[in-house]
mmCIF file with all atom_site columns, C-alpha atoms in Angstrom:
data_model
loop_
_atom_site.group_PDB
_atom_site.id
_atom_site.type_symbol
_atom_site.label_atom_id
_atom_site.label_alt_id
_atom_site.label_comp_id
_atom_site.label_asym_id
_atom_site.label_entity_id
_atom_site.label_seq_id
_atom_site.pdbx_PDB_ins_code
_atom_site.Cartn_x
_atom_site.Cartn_y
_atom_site.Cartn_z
_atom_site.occupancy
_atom_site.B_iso_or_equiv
_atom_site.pdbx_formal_charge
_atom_site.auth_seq_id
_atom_site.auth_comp_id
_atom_site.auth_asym_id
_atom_site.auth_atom_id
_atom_site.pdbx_PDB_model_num
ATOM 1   C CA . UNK W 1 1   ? -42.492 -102.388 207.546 1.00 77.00 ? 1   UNK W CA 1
ATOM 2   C CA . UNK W 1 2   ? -42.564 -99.959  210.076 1.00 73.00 ? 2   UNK W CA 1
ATOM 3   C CA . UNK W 1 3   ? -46.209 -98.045  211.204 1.00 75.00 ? 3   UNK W CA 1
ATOM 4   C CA . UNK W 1 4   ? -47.263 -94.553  211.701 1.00 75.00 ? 4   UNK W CA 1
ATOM 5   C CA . UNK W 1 5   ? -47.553 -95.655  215.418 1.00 72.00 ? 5   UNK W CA 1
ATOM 6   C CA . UNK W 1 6   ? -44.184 -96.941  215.440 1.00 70.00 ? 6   UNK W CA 1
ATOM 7   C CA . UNK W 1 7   ? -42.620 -93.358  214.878 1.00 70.00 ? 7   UNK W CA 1
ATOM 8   C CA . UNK W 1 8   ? -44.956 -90.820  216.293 1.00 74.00 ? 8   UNK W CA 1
ATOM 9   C CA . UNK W 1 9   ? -46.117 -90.999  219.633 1.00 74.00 ? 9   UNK W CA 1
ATOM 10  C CA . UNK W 1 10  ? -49.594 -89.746  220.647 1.00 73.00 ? 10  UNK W CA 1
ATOM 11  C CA . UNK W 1 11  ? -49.309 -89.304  224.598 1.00 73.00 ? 11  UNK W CA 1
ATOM 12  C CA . UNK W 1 12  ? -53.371 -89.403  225.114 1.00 69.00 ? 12  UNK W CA 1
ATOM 13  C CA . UNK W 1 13  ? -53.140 -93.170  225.380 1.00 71.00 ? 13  UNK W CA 1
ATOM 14  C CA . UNK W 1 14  ? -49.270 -94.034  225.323 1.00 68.00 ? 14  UNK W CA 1
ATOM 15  C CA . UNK W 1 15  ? -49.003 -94.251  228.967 1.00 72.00 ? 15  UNK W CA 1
ATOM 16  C CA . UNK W 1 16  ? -51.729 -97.168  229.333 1.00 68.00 ? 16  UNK W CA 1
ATOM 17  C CA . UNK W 1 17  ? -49.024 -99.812  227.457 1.00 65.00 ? 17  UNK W CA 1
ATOM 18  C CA . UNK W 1 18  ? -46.490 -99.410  229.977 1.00 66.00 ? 18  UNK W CA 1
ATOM 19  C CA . UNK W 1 19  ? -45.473 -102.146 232.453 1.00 65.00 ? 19  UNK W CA 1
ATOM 20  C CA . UNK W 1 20  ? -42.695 -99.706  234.214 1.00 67.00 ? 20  UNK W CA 1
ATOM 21  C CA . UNK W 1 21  ? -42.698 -96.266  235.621 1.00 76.00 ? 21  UNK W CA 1
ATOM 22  C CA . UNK W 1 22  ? -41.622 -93.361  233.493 1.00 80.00 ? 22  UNK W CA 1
ATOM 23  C CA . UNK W 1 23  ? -40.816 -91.010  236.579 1.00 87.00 ? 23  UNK W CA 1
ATOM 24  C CA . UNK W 1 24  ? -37.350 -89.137  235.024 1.00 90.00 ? 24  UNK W CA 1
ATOM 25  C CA . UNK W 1 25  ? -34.791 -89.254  238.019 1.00 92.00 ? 25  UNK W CA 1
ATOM 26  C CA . UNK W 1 26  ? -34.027 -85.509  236.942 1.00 94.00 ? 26  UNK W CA 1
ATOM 27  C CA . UNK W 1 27  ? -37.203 -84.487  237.465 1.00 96.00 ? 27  UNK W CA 1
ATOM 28  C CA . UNK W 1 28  ? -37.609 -85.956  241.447 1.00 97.00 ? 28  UNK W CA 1
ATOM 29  C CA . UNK W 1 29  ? -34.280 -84.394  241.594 1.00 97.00 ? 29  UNK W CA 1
ATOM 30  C CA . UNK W 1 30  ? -35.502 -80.890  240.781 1.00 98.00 ? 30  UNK W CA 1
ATOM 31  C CA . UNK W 1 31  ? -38.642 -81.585  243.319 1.00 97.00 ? 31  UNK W CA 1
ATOM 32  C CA . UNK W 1 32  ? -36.495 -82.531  245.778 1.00 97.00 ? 32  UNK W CA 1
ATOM 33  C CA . UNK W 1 33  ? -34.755 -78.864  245.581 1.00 97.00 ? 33  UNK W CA 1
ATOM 34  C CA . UNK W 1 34  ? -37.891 -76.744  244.901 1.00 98.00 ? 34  UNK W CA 1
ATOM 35  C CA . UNK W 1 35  ? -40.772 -78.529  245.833 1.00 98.00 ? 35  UNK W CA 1
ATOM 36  C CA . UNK W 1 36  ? -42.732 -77.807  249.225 1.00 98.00 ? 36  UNK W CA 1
ATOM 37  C CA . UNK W 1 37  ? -44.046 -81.294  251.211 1.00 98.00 ? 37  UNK W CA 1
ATOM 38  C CA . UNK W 1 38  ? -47.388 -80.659  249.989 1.00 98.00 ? 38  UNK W CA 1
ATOM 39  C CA . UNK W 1 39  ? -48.145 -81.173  245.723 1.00 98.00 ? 39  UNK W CA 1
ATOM 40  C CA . UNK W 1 40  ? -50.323 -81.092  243.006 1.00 98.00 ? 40  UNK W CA 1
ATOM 41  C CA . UNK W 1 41  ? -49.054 -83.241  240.205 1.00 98.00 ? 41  UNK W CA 1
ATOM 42  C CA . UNK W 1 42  ? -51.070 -81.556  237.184 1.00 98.00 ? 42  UNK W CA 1
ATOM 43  C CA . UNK W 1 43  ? -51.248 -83.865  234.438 1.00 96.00 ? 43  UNK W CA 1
ATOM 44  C CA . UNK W 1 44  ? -50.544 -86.639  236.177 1.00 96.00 ? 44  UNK W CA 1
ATOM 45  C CA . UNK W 1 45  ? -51.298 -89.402  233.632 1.00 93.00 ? 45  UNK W CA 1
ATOM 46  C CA . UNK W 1 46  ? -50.912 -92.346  235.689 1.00 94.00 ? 46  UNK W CA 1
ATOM 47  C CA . UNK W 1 47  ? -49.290 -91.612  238.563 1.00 95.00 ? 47  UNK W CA 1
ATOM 48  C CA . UNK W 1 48  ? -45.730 -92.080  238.835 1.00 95.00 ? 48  UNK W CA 1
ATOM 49  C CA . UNK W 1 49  ? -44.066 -89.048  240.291 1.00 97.00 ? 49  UNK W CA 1
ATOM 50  C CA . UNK W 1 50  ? -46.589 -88.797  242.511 1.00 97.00 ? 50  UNK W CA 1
ATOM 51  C CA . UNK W 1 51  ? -46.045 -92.585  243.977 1.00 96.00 ? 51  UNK W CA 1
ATOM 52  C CA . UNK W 1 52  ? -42.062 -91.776  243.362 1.00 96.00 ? 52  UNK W CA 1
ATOM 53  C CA . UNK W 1 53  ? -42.264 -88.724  245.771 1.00 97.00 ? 53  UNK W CA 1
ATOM 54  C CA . UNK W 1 54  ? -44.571 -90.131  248.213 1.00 97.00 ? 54  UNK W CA 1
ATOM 55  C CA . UNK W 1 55  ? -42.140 -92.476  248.602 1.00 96.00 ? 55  UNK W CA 1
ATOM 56  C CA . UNK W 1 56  ? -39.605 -89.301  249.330 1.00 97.00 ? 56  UNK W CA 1
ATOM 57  C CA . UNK W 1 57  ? -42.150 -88.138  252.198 1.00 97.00 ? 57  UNK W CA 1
ATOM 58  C CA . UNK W 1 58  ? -44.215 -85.729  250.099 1.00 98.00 ? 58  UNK W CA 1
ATOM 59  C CA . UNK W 1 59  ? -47.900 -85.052  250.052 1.00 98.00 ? 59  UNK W CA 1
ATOM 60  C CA . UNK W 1 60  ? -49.101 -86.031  246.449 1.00 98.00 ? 60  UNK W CA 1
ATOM 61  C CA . UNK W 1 61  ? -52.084 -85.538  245.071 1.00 98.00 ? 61  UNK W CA 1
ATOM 62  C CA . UNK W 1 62  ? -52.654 -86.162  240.504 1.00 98.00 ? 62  UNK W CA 1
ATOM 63  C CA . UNK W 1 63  ? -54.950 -84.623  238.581 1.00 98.00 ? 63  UNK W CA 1
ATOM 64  C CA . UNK W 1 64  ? -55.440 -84.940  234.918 1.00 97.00 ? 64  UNK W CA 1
ATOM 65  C CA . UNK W 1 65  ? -58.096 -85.022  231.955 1.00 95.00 ? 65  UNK W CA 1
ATOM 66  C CA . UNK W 1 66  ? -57.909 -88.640  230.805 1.00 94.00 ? 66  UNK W CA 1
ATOM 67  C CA . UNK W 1 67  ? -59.782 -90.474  232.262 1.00 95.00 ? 67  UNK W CA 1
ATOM 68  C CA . UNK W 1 68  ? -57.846 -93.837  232.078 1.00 93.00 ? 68  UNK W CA 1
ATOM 69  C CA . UNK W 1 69  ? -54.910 -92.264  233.140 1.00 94.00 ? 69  UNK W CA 1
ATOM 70  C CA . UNK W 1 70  ? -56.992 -91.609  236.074 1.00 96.00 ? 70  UNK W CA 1
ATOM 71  C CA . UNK W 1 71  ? -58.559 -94.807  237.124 1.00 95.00 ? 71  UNK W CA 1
ATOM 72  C CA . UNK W 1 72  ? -54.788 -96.608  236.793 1.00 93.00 ? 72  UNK W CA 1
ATOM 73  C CA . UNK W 1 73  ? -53.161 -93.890  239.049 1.00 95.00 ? 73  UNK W CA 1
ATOM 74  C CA . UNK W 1 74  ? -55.870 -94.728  241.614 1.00 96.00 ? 74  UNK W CA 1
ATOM 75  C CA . UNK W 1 75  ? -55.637 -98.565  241.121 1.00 94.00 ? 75  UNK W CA 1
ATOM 76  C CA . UNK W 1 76  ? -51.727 -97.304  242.084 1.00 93.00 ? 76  UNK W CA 1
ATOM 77  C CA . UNK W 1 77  ? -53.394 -96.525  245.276 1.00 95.00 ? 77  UNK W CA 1
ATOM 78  C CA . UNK W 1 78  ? -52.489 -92.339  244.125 1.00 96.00 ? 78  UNK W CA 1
ATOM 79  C CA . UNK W 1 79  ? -55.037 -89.755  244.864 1.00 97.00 ? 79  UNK W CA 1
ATOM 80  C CA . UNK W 1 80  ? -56.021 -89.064  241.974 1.00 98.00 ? 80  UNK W CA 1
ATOM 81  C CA . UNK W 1 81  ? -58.229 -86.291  240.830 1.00 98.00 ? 81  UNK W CA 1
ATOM 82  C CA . UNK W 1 82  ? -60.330 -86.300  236.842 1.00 98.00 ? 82  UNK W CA 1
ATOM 83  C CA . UNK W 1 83  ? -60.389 -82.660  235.522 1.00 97.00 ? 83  UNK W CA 1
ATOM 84  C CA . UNK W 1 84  ? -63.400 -82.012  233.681 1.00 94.00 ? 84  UNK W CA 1
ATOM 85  C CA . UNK W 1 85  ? -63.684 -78.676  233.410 1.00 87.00 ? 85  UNK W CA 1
ATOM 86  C CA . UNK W 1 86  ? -61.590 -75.071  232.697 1.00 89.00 ? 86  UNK W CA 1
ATOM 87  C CA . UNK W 1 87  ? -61.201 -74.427  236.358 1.00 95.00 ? 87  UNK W CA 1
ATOM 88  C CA . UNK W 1 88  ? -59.293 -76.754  239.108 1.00 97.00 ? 88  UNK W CA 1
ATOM 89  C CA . UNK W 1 89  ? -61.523 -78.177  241.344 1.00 97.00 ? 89  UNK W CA 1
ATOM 90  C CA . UNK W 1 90  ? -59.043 -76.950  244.264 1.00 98.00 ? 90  UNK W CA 1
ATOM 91  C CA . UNK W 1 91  ? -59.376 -73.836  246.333 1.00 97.00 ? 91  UNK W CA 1
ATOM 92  C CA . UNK W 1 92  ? -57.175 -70.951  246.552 1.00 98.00 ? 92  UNK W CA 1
ATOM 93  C CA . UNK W 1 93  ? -53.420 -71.701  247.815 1.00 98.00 ? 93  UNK W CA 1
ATOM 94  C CA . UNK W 1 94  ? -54.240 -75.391  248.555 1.00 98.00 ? 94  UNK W CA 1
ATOM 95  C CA . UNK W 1 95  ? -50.737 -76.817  247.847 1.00 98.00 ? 95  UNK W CA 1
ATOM 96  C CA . UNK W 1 96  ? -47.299 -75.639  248.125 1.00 98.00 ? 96  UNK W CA 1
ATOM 97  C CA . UNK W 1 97  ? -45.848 -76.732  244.882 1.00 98.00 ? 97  UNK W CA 1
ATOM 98  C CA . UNK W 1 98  ? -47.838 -77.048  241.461 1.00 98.00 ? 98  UNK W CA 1
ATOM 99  C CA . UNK W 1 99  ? -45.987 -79.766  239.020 1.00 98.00 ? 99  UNK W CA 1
ATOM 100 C CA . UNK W 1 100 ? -46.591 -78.977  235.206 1.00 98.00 ? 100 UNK W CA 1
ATOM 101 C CA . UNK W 1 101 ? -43.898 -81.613  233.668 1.00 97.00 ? 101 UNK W CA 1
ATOM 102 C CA . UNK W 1 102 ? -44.605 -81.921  230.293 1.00 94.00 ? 102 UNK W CA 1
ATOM 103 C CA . UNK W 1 103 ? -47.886 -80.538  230.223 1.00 96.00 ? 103 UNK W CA 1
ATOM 104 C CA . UNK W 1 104 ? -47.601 -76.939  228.523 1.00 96.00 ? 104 UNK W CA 1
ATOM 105 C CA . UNK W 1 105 ? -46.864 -78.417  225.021 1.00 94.00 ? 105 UNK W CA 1
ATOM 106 C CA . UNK W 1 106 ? -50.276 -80.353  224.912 1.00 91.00 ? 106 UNK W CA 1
ATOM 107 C CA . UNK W 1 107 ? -52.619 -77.552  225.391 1.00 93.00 ? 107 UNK W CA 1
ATOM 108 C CA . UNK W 1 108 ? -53.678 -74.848  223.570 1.00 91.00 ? 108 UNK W CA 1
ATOM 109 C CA . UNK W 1 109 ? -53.880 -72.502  225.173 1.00 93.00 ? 109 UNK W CA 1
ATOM 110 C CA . UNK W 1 110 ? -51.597 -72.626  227.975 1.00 95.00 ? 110 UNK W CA 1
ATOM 111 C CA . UNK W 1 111 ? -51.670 -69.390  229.749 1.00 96.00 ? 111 UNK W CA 1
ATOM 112 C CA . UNK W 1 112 ? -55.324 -70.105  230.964 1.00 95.00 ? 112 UNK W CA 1
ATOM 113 C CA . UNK W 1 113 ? -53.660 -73.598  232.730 1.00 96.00 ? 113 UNK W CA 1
ATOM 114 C CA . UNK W 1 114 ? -50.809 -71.528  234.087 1.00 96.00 ? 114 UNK W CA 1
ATOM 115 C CA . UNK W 1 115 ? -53.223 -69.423  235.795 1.00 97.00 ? 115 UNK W CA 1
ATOM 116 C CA . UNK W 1 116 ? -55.295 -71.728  237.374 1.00 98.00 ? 116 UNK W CA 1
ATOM 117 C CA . UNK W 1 117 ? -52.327 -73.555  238.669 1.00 98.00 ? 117 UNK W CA 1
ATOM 118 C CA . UNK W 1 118 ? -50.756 -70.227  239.940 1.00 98.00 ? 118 UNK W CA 1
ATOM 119 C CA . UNK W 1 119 ? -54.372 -69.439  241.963 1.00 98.00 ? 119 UNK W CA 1
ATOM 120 C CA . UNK W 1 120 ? -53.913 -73.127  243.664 1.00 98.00 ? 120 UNK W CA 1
ATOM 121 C CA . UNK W 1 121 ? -50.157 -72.854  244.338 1.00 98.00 ? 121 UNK W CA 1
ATOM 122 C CA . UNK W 1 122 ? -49.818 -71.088  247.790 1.00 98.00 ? 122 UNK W CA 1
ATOM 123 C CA . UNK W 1 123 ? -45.712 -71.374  246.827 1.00 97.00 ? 123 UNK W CA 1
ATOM 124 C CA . UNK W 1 124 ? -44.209 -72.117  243.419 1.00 98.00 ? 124 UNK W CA 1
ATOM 125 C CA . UNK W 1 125 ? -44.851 -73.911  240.067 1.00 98.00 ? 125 UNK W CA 1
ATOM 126 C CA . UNK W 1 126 ? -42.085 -76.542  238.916 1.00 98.00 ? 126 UNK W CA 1
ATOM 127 C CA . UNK W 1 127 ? -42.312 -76.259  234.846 1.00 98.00 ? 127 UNK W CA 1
ATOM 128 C CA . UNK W 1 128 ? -41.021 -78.758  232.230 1.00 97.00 ? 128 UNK W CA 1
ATOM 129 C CA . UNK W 1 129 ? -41.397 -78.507  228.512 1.00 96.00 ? 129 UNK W CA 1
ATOM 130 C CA . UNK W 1 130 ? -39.203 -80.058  225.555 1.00 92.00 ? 130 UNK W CA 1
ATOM 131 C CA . UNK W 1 131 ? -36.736 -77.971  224.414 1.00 92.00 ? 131 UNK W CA 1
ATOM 132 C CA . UNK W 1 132 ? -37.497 -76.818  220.828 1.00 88.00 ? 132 UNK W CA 1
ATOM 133 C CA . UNK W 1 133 ? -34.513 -73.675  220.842 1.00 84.00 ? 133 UNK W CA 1
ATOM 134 C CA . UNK W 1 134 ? -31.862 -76.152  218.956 1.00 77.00 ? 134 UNK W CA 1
ATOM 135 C CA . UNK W 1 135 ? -34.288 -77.169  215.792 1.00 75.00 ? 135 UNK W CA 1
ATOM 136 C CA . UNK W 1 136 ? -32.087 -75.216  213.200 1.00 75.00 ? 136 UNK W CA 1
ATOM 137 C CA . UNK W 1 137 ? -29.039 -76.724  214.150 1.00 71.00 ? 137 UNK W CA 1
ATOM 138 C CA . UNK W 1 138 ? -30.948 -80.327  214.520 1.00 71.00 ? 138 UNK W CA 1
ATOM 139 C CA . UNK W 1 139 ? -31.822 -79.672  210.882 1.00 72.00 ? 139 UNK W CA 1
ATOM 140 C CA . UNK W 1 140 ? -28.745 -78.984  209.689 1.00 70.00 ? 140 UNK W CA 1
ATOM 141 C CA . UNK W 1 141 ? -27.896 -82.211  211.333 1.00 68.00 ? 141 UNK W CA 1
ATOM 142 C CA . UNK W 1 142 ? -30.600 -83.884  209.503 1.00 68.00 ? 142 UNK W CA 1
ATOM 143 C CA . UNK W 1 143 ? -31.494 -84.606  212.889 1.00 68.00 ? 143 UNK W CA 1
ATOM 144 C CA . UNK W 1 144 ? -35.043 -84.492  215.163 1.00 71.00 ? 144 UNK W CA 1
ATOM 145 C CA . UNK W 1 145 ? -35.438 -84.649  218.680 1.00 70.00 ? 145 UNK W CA 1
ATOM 146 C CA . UNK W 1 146 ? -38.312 -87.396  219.406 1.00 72.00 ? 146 UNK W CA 1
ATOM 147 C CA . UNK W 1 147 ? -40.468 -84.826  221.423 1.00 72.00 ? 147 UNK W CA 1
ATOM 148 C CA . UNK W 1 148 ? -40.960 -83.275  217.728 1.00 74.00 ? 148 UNK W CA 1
ATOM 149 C CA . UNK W 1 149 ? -42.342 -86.450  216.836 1.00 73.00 ? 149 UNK W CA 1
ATOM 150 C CA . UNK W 1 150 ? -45.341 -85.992  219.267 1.00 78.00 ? 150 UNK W CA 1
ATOM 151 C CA . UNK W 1 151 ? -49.003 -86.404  217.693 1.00 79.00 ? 151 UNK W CA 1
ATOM 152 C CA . UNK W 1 152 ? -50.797 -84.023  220.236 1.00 82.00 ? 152 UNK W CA 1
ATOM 153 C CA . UNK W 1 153 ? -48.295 -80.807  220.722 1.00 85.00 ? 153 UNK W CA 1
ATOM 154 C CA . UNK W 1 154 ? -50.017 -77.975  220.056 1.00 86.00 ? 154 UNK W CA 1
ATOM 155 C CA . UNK W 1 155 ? -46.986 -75.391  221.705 1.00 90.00 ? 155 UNK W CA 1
ATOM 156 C CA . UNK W 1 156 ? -43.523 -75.534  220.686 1.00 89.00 ? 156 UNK W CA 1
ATOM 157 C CA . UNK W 1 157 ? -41.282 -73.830  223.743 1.00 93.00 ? 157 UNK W CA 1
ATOM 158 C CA . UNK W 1 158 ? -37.544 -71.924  223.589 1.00 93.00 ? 158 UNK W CA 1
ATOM 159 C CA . UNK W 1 159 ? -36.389 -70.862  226.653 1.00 95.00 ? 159 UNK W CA 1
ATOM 160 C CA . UNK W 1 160 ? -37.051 -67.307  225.555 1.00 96.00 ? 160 UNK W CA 1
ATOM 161 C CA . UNK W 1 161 ? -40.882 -67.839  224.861 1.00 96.00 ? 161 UNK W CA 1
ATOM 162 C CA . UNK W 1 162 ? -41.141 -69.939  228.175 1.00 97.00 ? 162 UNK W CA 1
ATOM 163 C CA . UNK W 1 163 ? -39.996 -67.116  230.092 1.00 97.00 ? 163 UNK W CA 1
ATOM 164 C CA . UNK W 1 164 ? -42.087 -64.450  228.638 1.00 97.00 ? 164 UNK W CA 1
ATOM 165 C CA . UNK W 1 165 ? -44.955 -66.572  229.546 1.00 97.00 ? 165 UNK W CA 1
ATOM 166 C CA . UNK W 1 166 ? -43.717 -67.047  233.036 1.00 97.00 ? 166 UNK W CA 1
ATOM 167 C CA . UNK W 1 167 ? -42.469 -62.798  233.303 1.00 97.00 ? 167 UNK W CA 1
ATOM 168 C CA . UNK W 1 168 ? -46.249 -61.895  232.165 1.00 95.00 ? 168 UNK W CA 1
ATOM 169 C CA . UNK W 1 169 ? -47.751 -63.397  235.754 1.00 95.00 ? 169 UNK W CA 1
ATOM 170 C CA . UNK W 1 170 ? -45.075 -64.329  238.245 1.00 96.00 ? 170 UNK W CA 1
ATOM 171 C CA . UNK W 1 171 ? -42.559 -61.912  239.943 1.00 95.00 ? 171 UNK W CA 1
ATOM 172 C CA . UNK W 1 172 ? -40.077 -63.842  240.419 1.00 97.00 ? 172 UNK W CA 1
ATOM 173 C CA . UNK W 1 173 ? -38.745 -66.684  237.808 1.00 98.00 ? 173 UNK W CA 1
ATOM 174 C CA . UNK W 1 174 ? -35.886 -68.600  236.383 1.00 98.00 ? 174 UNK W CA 1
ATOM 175 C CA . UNK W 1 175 ? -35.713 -70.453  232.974 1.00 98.00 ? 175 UNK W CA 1
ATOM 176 C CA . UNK W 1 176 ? -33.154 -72.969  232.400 1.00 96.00 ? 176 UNK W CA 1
ATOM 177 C CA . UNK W 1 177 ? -31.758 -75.830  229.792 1.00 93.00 ? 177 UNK W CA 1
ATOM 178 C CA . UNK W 1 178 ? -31.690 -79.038  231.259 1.00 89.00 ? 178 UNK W CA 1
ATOM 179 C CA . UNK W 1 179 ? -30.201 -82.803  229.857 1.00 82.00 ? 179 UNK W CA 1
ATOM 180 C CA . UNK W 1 180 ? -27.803 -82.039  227.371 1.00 79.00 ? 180 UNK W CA 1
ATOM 181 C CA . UNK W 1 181 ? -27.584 -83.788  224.353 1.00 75.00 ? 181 UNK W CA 1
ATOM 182 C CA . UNK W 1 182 ? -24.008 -84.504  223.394 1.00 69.00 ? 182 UNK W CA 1
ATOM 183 C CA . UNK W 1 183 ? -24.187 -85.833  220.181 1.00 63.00 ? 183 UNK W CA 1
ATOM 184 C CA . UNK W 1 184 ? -20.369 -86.263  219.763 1.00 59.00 ? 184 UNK W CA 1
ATOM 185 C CA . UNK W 1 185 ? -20.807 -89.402  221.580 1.00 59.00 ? 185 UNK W CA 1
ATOM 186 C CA . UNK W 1 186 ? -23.714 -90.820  219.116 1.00 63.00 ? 186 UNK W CA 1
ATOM 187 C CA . UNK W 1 187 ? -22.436 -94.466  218.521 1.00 60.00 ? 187 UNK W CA 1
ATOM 188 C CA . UNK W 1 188 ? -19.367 -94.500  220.338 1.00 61.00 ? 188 UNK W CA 1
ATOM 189 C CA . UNK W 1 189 ? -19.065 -97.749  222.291 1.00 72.00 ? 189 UNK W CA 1
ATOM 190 C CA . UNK W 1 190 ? -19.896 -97.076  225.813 1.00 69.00 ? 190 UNK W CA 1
ATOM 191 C CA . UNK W 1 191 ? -16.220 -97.544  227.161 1.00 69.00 ? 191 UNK W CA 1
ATOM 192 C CA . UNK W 1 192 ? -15.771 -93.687  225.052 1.00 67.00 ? 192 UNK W CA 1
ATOM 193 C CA . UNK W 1 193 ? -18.881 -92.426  225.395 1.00 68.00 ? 193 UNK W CA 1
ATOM 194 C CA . UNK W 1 194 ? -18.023 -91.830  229.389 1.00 73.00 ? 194 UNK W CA 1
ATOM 195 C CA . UNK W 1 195 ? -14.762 -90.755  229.556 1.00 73.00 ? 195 UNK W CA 1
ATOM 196 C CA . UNK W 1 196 ? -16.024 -88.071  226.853 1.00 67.00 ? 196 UNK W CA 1
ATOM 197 C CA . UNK W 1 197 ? -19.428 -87.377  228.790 1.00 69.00 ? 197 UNK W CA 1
ATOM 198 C CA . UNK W 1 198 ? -16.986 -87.060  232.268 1.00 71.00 ? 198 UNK W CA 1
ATOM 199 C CA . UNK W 1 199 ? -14.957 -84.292  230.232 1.00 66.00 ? 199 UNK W CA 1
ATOM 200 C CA . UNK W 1 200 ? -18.578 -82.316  229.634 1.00 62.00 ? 200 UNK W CA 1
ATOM 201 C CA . UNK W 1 201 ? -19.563 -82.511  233.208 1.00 69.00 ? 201 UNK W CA 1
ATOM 202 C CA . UNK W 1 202 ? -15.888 -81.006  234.002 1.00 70.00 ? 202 UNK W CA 1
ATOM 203 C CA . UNK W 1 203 ? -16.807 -77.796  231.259 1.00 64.00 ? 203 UNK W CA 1
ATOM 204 C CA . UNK W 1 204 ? -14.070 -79.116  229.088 1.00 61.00 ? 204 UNK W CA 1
ATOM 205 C CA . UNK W 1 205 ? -16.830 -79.738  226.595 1.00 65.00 ? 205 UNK W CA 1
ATOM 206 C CA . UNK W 1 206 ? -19.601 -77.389  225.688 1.00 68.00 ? 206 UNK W CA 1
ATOM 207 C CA . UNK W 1 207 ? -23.290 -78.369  224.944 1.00 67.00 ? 207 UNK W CA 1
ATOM 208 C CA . UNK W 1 208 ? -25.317 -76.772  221.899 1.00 71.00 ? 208 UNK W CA 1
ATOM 209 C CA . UNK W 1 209 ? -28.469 -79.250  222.792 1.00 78.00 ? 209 UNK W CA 1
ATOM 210 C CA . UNK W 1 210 ? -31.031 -79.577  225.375 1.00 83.00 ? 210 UNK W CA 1
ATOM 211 C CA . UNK W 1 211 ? -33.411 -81.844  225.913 1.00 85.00 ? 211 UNK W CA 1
ATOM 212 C CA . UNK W 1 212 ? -35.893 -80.413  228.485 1.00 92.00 ? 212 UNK W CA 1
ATOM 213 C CA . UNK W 1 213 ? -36.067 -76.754  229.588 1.00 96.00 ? 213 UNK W CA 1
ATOM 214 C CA . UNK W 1 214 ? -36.771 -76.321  233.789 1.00 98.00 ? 214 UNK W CA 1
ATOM 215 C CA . UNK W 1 215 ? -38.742 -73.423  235.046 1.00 98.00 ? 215 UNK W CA 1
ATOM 216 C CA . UNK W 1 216 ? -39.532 -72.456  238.818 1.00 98.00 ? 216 UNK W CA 1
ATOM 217 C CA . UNK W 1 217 ? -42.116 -69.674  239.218 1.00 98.00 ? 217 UNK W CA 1
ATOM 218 C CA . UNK W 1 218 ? -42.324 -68.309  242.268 1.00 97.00 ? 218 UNK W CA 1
ATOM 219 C CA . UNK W 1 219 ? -45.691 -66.848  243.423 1.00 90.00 ? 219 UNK W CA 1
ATOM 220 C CA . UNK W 1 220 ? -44.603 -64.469  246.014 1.00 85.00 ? 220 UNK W CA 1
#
């Protein structure tokens, strides 16, 4: 019989159980075409885009509230900071690029976080957050995206509300809809299922579902 544990996922120790890195490709992608050398993973858990981009020639340093999360990132041989407190132990404009993937969702109250990673961002913020504009159509699917299935979101994103976060302190700031879910090719043999996903990438097909939304904030 399956568990509670088995379906929902509770991210404050989920990390710790995993032999293999977790570091999205599309995510290092969109570093490598906003991201300045030097960067502040925030909410870092344990470690992995910053050993993936170090790898790329960036400057990485984590930071994030678990503890755990920070002594494996070290024992990856990351610098790796524990937050204990409402403020960022960082001074003003220390890094070029502030990473928040997957971090808004988890917090409650997530303008306060945005700030304090503006004030140590002498450059831009890279934001990721699941995509929660598509949940009436997923229902009439009787369908659920996993990241609904998360124990420990508190904040529920559209692209609309992500941007009116973003508008209210940055002057300059683009919201978009990242990882399409095409669920025409849900159980198709894989032989189909690229030929059809080819057709999307050519615009001959049309996506309704995203997975992630992408955000760059620019501070200046």
């Amino acid at each position: 019989m399956l568990k509670k544990s088995d379906i929902y996922r509770d991210s404050k120790n989920w990390y710790s159980g995993l032999d293999s890195s977790v570091a999205s490709g599309e995510l290092i992608k969109f570093c490598r075409s906003h991201a300045g050398k030097k960067i502040l993973d925030l909410g870092c858990a344990t470690g992995d885009y910053c050993l993936e981009l170090g790898k790329l020639g960036y400057d990485c340093t984590g930071a994030d509230v678990n503890a755990d999360y920070v002594a494996a990132a070290r024992k990856k041989s990351v610098n790796a900071v524990l937050l204990t407190g409402e403020r960022l132990p960082f001074e003003d404009n220390s890094f070029d690029t502030v990473l928040l993937f997957e971090v808004l969702e988890h917090v409650p109250v997530p303008e306060a976080l945005l700030l304090e990673a503006r004030r140590v961002s002498a450059g831009n913020l890279l934001v990721t957050v699941p995509d929660c504009g598509s949940r009436e159509m997923l229902r009439g699917c009787k369908l659920v995206c996993e990241h609904f299935l998360e124990l420990d979101h508190v904040n529920f994103f559209t692209a609309t509300d992500l941007g009116a976060l973003l508008a209210a302190h940055f002057p300059k700031y683009s919201v978009e809809r990242g990882e399409p879910i095409l669920l025409w090719t849900v159980g198709l043999p894989v032989w189909i299922r690229r030929p059809v996903s080819a057709l999307y990438r050519l615009g001959l097909f049309k996506a309704e579902l995203f997975n992630r939304l992408y955000a760059v904030a620019e501070k200046k």
